[in-house]
Amino acid sequence: MAQKLRTALLQVDLFWEDIQRNIELFEKKIKELPQEVDLIILPEMFSTGFSMNAKNLAEPVKGQTFEWMRKTAAERNAAVTGSIIVAENGSFYNRLYFVYPDGTFKKYDKRHTFTLARENETYASGKQRLIVEYKGWRICPLVCYDLRFPVWARNTEDYDLLIYVANWPAARVAAWDTLLKARAIENMSYCIGVNRVGKDGNNLEYVGHSAAYDCLGKMISEAHDPVEFTEVVELDKQYLKDTRSQLKFLQDRDKFTVQID
């Protein structure tokens, strides 16, 4: 079990619908990491930007970008996570992969597709939440719009870290800041959000605000500007245990089940 989890947040300006250039961009950023890390977090649709052009951009299961993630995880001896566009069984998915250093992986299909951008008309909705076990940590990875739905993220399974990968636009970044902090507090969990910067092919602006919060809602990351940056934050399992032991809020949580349509 790792008491400390060194986690890299990569906030970048993505190349619009250009898989190869984005892979090369992240290769460069990962090579420049200032230290060894345990987990590397990339944004939502990190190989293309938030595109509805799935017909032309979707990759097969275990396609080019997935294989790059697996290669990177092995070379860096670190887990790699982020979402990409995947085609499977006649449907398209905004699929998050969590790839372990040994090449094994878990997947999560975005549950809440963003109707305002008509994402629901292109991508099938996921039906199951994912809890990842990694180095003694329990991790719940979610995608962008999922952030607005606290029931889906509710900590009923005693996870330690909640992750959101995103392409969250500047127009609503105040909600991003507020909800990331709220998810950390209400779930007594570390919460990390990794967003992009720049403008996409639809001229939507993104200002990042990637951040990490502890289980009491204190920001533990440093960078909060609308520029590219890479930051490594260290999460402390003992601090989490001690805080939960002292403040037993999770013990008073409601019991419920979620009905999946």
Short mmCIF file of C-alpha atoms in Angstrom, two decimals:
data_model
loop_
_atom_site.label_atom_id
_atom_site.label_comp_id
_atom_site.label_asym_id
_atom_site.label_seq_id
_atom_site.Cartn_x
_atom_site.Cartn_y
_atom_site.Cartn_z
CA MET A 1 0.00 0.00 0.00
CA ALA A 2 1.26 3.47 -0.92
CA GLN A 3 0.63 5.97 1.87
CA LYS A 4 1.49 8.78 -0.54
CA LEU A 5 0.14 8.92 -4.09
CA ARG A 6 2.13 11.25 -6.36
CA THR A 7 -0.31 12.44 -8.97
CA ALA A 8 0.43 14.48 -12.12
CA LEU A 9 -2.18 16.89 -13.51
CA LEU A 10 -1.63 17.78 -17.19
CA GLN A 11 -3.53 20.88 -18.34
CA VAL A 12 -2.90 21.57 -22.04
CA ASP A 13 -4.19 23.32 -25.16
CA LEU A 14 -5.37 20.43 -27.33
CA PHE A 15 -4.97 20.20 -31.11
CA TRP A 16 -8.43 20.03 -32.61
CA GLU A 17 -9.30 16.57 -33.95
CA ASP A 18 -5.63 15.67 -34.41
CA ILE A 19 -4.88 12.41 -32.61
CA GLN A 20 -1.22 12.12 -33.59
CA ARG A 21 -0.29 15.68 -32.63
CA ASN A 22 -2.01 15.34 -29.26
CA ILE A 23 -0.22 12.08 -28.53
CA GLU A 24 3.08 13.77 -29.37
CA LEU A 25 2.13 16.72 -27.14
CA PHE A 26 1.45 14.49 -24.16
CA GLU A 27 4.59 12.44 -24.79
CA LYS A 28 6.58 15.66 -24.48
CA LYS A 29 4.74 16.82 -21.37
CA ILE A 30 5.13 13.45 -19.65
CA LYS A 31 8.85 13.28 -20.44
CA GLU A 32 9.20 16.68 -18.78
CA LEU A 33 7.59 15.59 -15.52
CA PRO A 34 9.78 16.95 -12.70
CA GLN A 35 9.74 13.71 -10.71
CA GLU A 36 8.58 10.12 -10.71
CA VAL A 37 4.83 9.81 -10.21
CA ASP A 38 2.29 7.10 -9.48
CA LEU A 39 -0.64 8.43 -11.52
CA ILE A 40 -0.90 10.64 -14.63
CA ILE A 41 -4.24 12.35 -15.31
CA LEU A 42 -5.11 13.66 -18.79
CA PRO A 43 -8.22 15.68 -19.82
CA GLU A 44 -11.44 14.47 -21.39
CA MET A 45 -11.13 13.45 -25.08
CA PHE A 46 -7.45 14.29 -24.75
CA SER A 47 -6.57 12.99 -28.23
CA THR A 48 -9.15 15.05 -30.15
CA GLY A 49 -10.79 17.76 -28.10
CA PHE A 50 -14.51 17.61 -27.28
CA SER A 51 -15.74 16.66 -30.74
CA MET A 52 -19.03 15.23 -31.99
CA ASN A 53 -17.22 13.99 -35.11
CA ALA A 54 -17.12 10.46 -33.76
CA LYS A 55 -17.74 8.85 -37.15
CA ASN A 56 -14.33 10.02 -38.35
CA LEU A 57 -12.41 10.10 -35.06
CA ALA A 58 -13.55 7.05 -33.09
CA GLU A 59 -10.90 4.43 -32.45
CA PRO A 60 -11.53 0.72 -32.01
CA VAL A 61 -11.23 -0.90 -28.60
CA LYS A 62 -7.49 -1.05 -27.84
CA GLY A 63 -6.76 1.34 -30.72
CA GLN A 64 -3.84 3.70 -31.29
CA THR A 65 -4.40 6.02 -28.34
CA PHE A 66 -5.13 3.20 -25.92
CA GLU A 67 -1.94 1.41 -26.96
CA TRP A 68 -0.02 4.67 -26.42
CA MET A 69 -1.50 4.90 -22.91
CA ARG A 70 -0.42 1.32 -22.21
CA LYS A 71 3.10 1.97 -23.53
CA THR A 72 3.38 5.17 -21.48
CA ALA A 73 2.16 3.49 -18.29
CA ALA A 74 4.78 0.76 -18.68
CA GLU A 75 7.62 3.17 -19.47
CA ARG A 76 6.81 5.52 -16.61
CA ASN A 77 5.78 2.77 -14.18
CA ALA A 78 2.69 4.86 -13.47
CA ALA A 79 -1.03 4.51 -14.10
CA VAL A 80 -2.42 6.72 -16.87
CA THR A 81 -6.03 7.88 -17.13
CA GLY A 82 -8.09 10.11 -19.45
CA SER A 83 -10.97 9.74 -21.90
CA ILE A 84 -11.01 9.22 -25.69
CA ILE A 85 -13.56 8.50 -28.44
CA VAL A 86 -14.17 4.76 -28.88
CA ALA A 87 -16.38 2.74 -31.22
CA GLU A 88 -17.70 -0.59 -29.97
CA ASN A 89 -20.57 -2.81 -31.12
CA GLY A 90 -22.04 -0.15 -33.39
CA SER A 91 -22.05 2.65 -30.78
CA PHE A 92 -19.69 5.49 -29.91
CA TYR A 93 -18.51 6.15 -26.35
CA ASN A 94 -16.72 8.92 -24.49
CA ARG A 95 -14.63 6.31 -22.72
CA LEU A 96 -12.22 6.81 -19.84
CA TYR A 97 -9.42 4.28 -19.56
CA PHE A 98 -7.45 3.67 -16.37
CA VAL A 99 -4.32 1.86 -17.52
CA TYR A 100 -2.04 0.18 -14.98
CA PRO A 101 1.76 -0.03 -15.36
CA ASP A 102 1.50 -3.77 -16.08
CA GLY A 103 -0.73 -3.13 -19.10
CA THR A 104 -4.02 -4.19 -17.56
CA PHE A 105 -6.82 -1.63 -17.57
CA LYS A 106 -10.31 -0.63 -16.46
CA LYS A 107 -12.81 1.42 -18.45
CA TYR A 108 -15.64 3.81 -17.66
CA ASP A 109 -18.10 5.17 -20.22
CA LYS A 110 -19.30 8.69 -19.44
CA ARG A 111 -22.68 8.39 -17.77
CA HIS A 112 -24.01 11.93 -18.23
CA THR A 113 -23.66 12.95 -21.87
CA PHE A 114 -23.84 16.72 -22.34
CA THR A 115 -27.21 17.44 -23.95
CA LEU A 116 -26.45 21.16 -24.39
CA ALA A 117 -23.78 20.16 -26.93
CA ARG A 118 -25.97 17.28 -28.20
CA GLU A 119 -23.40 14.79 -27.01
CA ASN A 120 -26.29 12.46 -26.23
CA GLU A 121 -27.12 12.29 -29.95
CA THR A 122 -23.66 10.94 -30.81
CA TYR A 123 -22.44 9.00 -27.78
CA ALA A 124 -24.09 6.19 -25.85
CA SER A 125 -24.39 6.73 -22.11
CA GLY A 126 -22.51 4.53 -19.68
CA LYS A 127 -24.48 2.36 -17.29
CA GLN A 128 -21.99 1.52 -14.55
CA ARG A 129 -19.73 3.46 -12.21
CA LEU A 130 -16.13 2.35 -11.77
CA ILE A 131 -14.08 2.01 -8.60
CA VAL A 132 -10.40 1.34 -9.30
CA GLU A 133 -8.05 -0.34 -6.83
CA TYR A 134 -4.50 0.98 -7.20
CA LYS A 135 -1.60 0.87 -4.74
CA GLY A 136 -4.01 0.49 -1.83
CA TRP A 137 -6.10 3.45 -2.97
CA ARG A 138 -9.72 3.27 -4.07
CA ILE A 139 -10.30 5.68 -6.95
CA CYS A 140 -13.54 6.77 -8.64
CA PRO A 141 -12.86 8.31 -12.10
CA LEU A 142 -15.64 10.31 -13.78
CA VAL A 143 -15.96 12.55 -16.83
CA CYS A 144 -16.80 16.28 -17.10
CA TYR A 145 -20.62 16.71 -17.05
CA ASP A 146 -20.80 13.94 -14.41
CA LEU A 147 -19.61 16.65 -12.01
CA ARG A 148 -23.09 18.22 -11.94
CA PHE A 149 -24.71 15.05 -10.57
CA PRO A 150 -23.78 14.45 -6.92
CA VAL A 151 -25.81 11.26 -6.53
CA TRP A 152 -23.70 9.53 -9.18
CA ALA A 153 -20.51 10.51 -7.32
CA ARG A 154 -21.78 9.81 -3.80
CA ASN A 155 -19.18 7.99 -1.75
CA THR A 156 -21.11 4.85 -0.89
CA GLU A 157 -18.11 2.57 -1.51
CA ASP A 158 -15.46 4.30 0.63
CA TYR A 159 -13.27 5.50 -2.21
CA ASP A 160 -10.29 7.71 -1.38
CA LEU A 161 -9.93 9.78 -4.56
CA LEU A 162 -12.52 11.21 -6.93
CA ILE A 163 -11.26 12.26 -10.39
CA TYR A 164 -12.94 14.36 -13.08
CA VAL A 165 -11.36 14.66 -16.52
CA ALA A 166 -12.95 17.46 -18.53
CA ASN A 167 -13.34 19.88 -21.39
CA TRP A 168 -15.24 22.39 -19.23
CA PRO A 169 -15.78 25.76 -20.98
CA ALA A 170 -14.80 29.15 -19.59
CA ALA A 171 -18.40 30.40 -19.57
CA ARG A 172 -19.26 28.07 -16.69
CA VAL A 173 -15.92 27.74 -14.92
CA ALA A 174 -17.37 29.15 -11.68
CA ALA A 175 -19.54 26.03 -11.46
CA TRP A 176 -16.46 23.84 -12.08
CA ASP A 177 -14.57 25.48 -9.21
CA THR A 178 -17.52 25.28 -6.82
CA LEU A 179 -18.58 21.72 -7.61
CA LEU A 180 -15.10 20.20 -7.43
CA LYS A 181 -14.73 21.61 -3.95
CA ALA A 182 -18.23 20.49 -2.98
CA ARG A 183 -17.63 16.92 -4.19
CA ALA A 184 -14.49 16.75 -2.02
CA ILE A 185 -16.30 18.01 1.08
CA GLU A 186 -19.51 15.98 0.82
CA ASN A 187 -17.65 12.73 0.02
CA MET A 188 -14.76 13.29 2.47
CA SER A 189 -12.42 12.35 -0.36
CA TYR A 190 -9.56 13.85 -2.28
CA CYS A 191 -11.00 15.35 -5.46
CA ILE A 192 -9.00 16.20 -8.59
CA GLY A 193 -10.27 17.88 -11.74
CA VAL A 194 -8.15 18.11 -14.90
CA ASN A 195 -9.43 20.49 -17.58
CA ARG A 196 -7.97 21.86 -20.82
CA VAL A 197 -7.13 25.42 -21.95
CA GLY A 198 -7.27 27.28 -25.28
CA LYS A 199 -10.00 27.29 -27.95
CA ASP A 200 -11.45 24.32 -29.75
CA GLY A 201 -12.69 23.91 -33.32
CA ASN A 202 -16.09 25.31 -32.33
CA ASN A 203 -14.40 28.47 -30.97
CA LEU A 204 -15.27 27.54 -27.39
CA GLU A 205 -12.80 28.91 -24.86
CA TYR A 206 -11.36 26.87 -21.98
CA VAL A 207 -9.48 28.37 -19.04
CA GLY A 208 -8.40 25.24 -17.20
CA HIS A 209 -8.73 25.72 -13.45
CA SER A 210 -7.45 22.17 -12.98
CA ALA A 211 -7.20 21.62 -9.25
CA ALA A 212 -6.81 19.16 -6.38
CA TYR A 213 -8.74 19.38 -3.10
CA ASP A 214 -8.33 17.46 0.14
CA CYS A 215 -11.21 15.78 1.99
CA LEU A 216 -12.15 19.02 3.78
CA GLY A 217 -12.25 21.08 0.59
CA LYS A 218 -8.85 22.75 0.94
CA MET A 219 -7.12 23.33 -2.39
CA ILE A 220 -3.75 21.53 -2.37
CA SER A 221 -2.71 22.35 -5.94
CA GLU A 222 -0.99 25.59 -6.88
CA ALA A 223 -1.65 26.51 -10.52
CA HIS A 224 -5.05 28.00 -11.28
CA ASP A 225 -4.35 30.08 -14.39
CA PRO A 226 -5.66 29.72 -17.99
CA VAL A 227 -2.31 28.48 -19.31
CA GLU A 228 -0.72 25.11 -19.96
CA PHE A 229 0.86 23.58 -16.89
CA THR A 230 1.93 20.33 -15.36
CA GLU A 231 1.72 19.93 -11.60
CA VAL A 232 2.46 17.03 -9.29
CA VAL A 233 0.45 16.82 -6.08
CA GLU A 234 1.06 14.33 -3.30
CA LEU A 235 -1.99 12.75 -1.69
CA ASP A 236 -1.62 11.42 1.86
CA LYS A 237 -3.60 8.31 2.81
CA GLN A 238 -2.84 8.63 6.54
CA TYR A 239 -4.16 12.20 6.59
CA LEU A 240 -7.34 10.97 4.92
CA LYS A 241 -7.76 8.14 7.46
CA ASP A 242 -7.10 10.42 10.43
CA THR A 243 -9.53 13.07 9.22
CA ARG A 244 -12.29 10.54 8.56
CA SER A 245 -11.69 8.98 11.98
CA GLN A 246 -11.96 12.34 13.71
CA LEU A 247 -14.88 13.66 11.66
CA LYS A 248 -17.18 10.72 11.08
CA PHE A 249 -19.43 12.40 8.52
CA LEU A 250 -19.43 9.45 6.11
CA GLN A 251 -20.87 7.22 8.83
CA ASP A 252 -24.02 9.36 8.79
CA ARG A 253 -24.58 9.18 5.03
CA ASP A 254 -27.90 8.04 3.64
CA LYS A 255 -28.34 4.57 2.20
CA PHE A 256 -29.83 4.47 -1.29
CA THR A 257 -29.63 2.76 -4.66
CA VAL A 258 -29.43 4.40 -8.10
CA GLN A 259 -31.79 3.27 -10.85
CA ILE A 260 -30.06 3.17 -14.25
CA ASP A 261 -32.30 3.85 -17.25
#
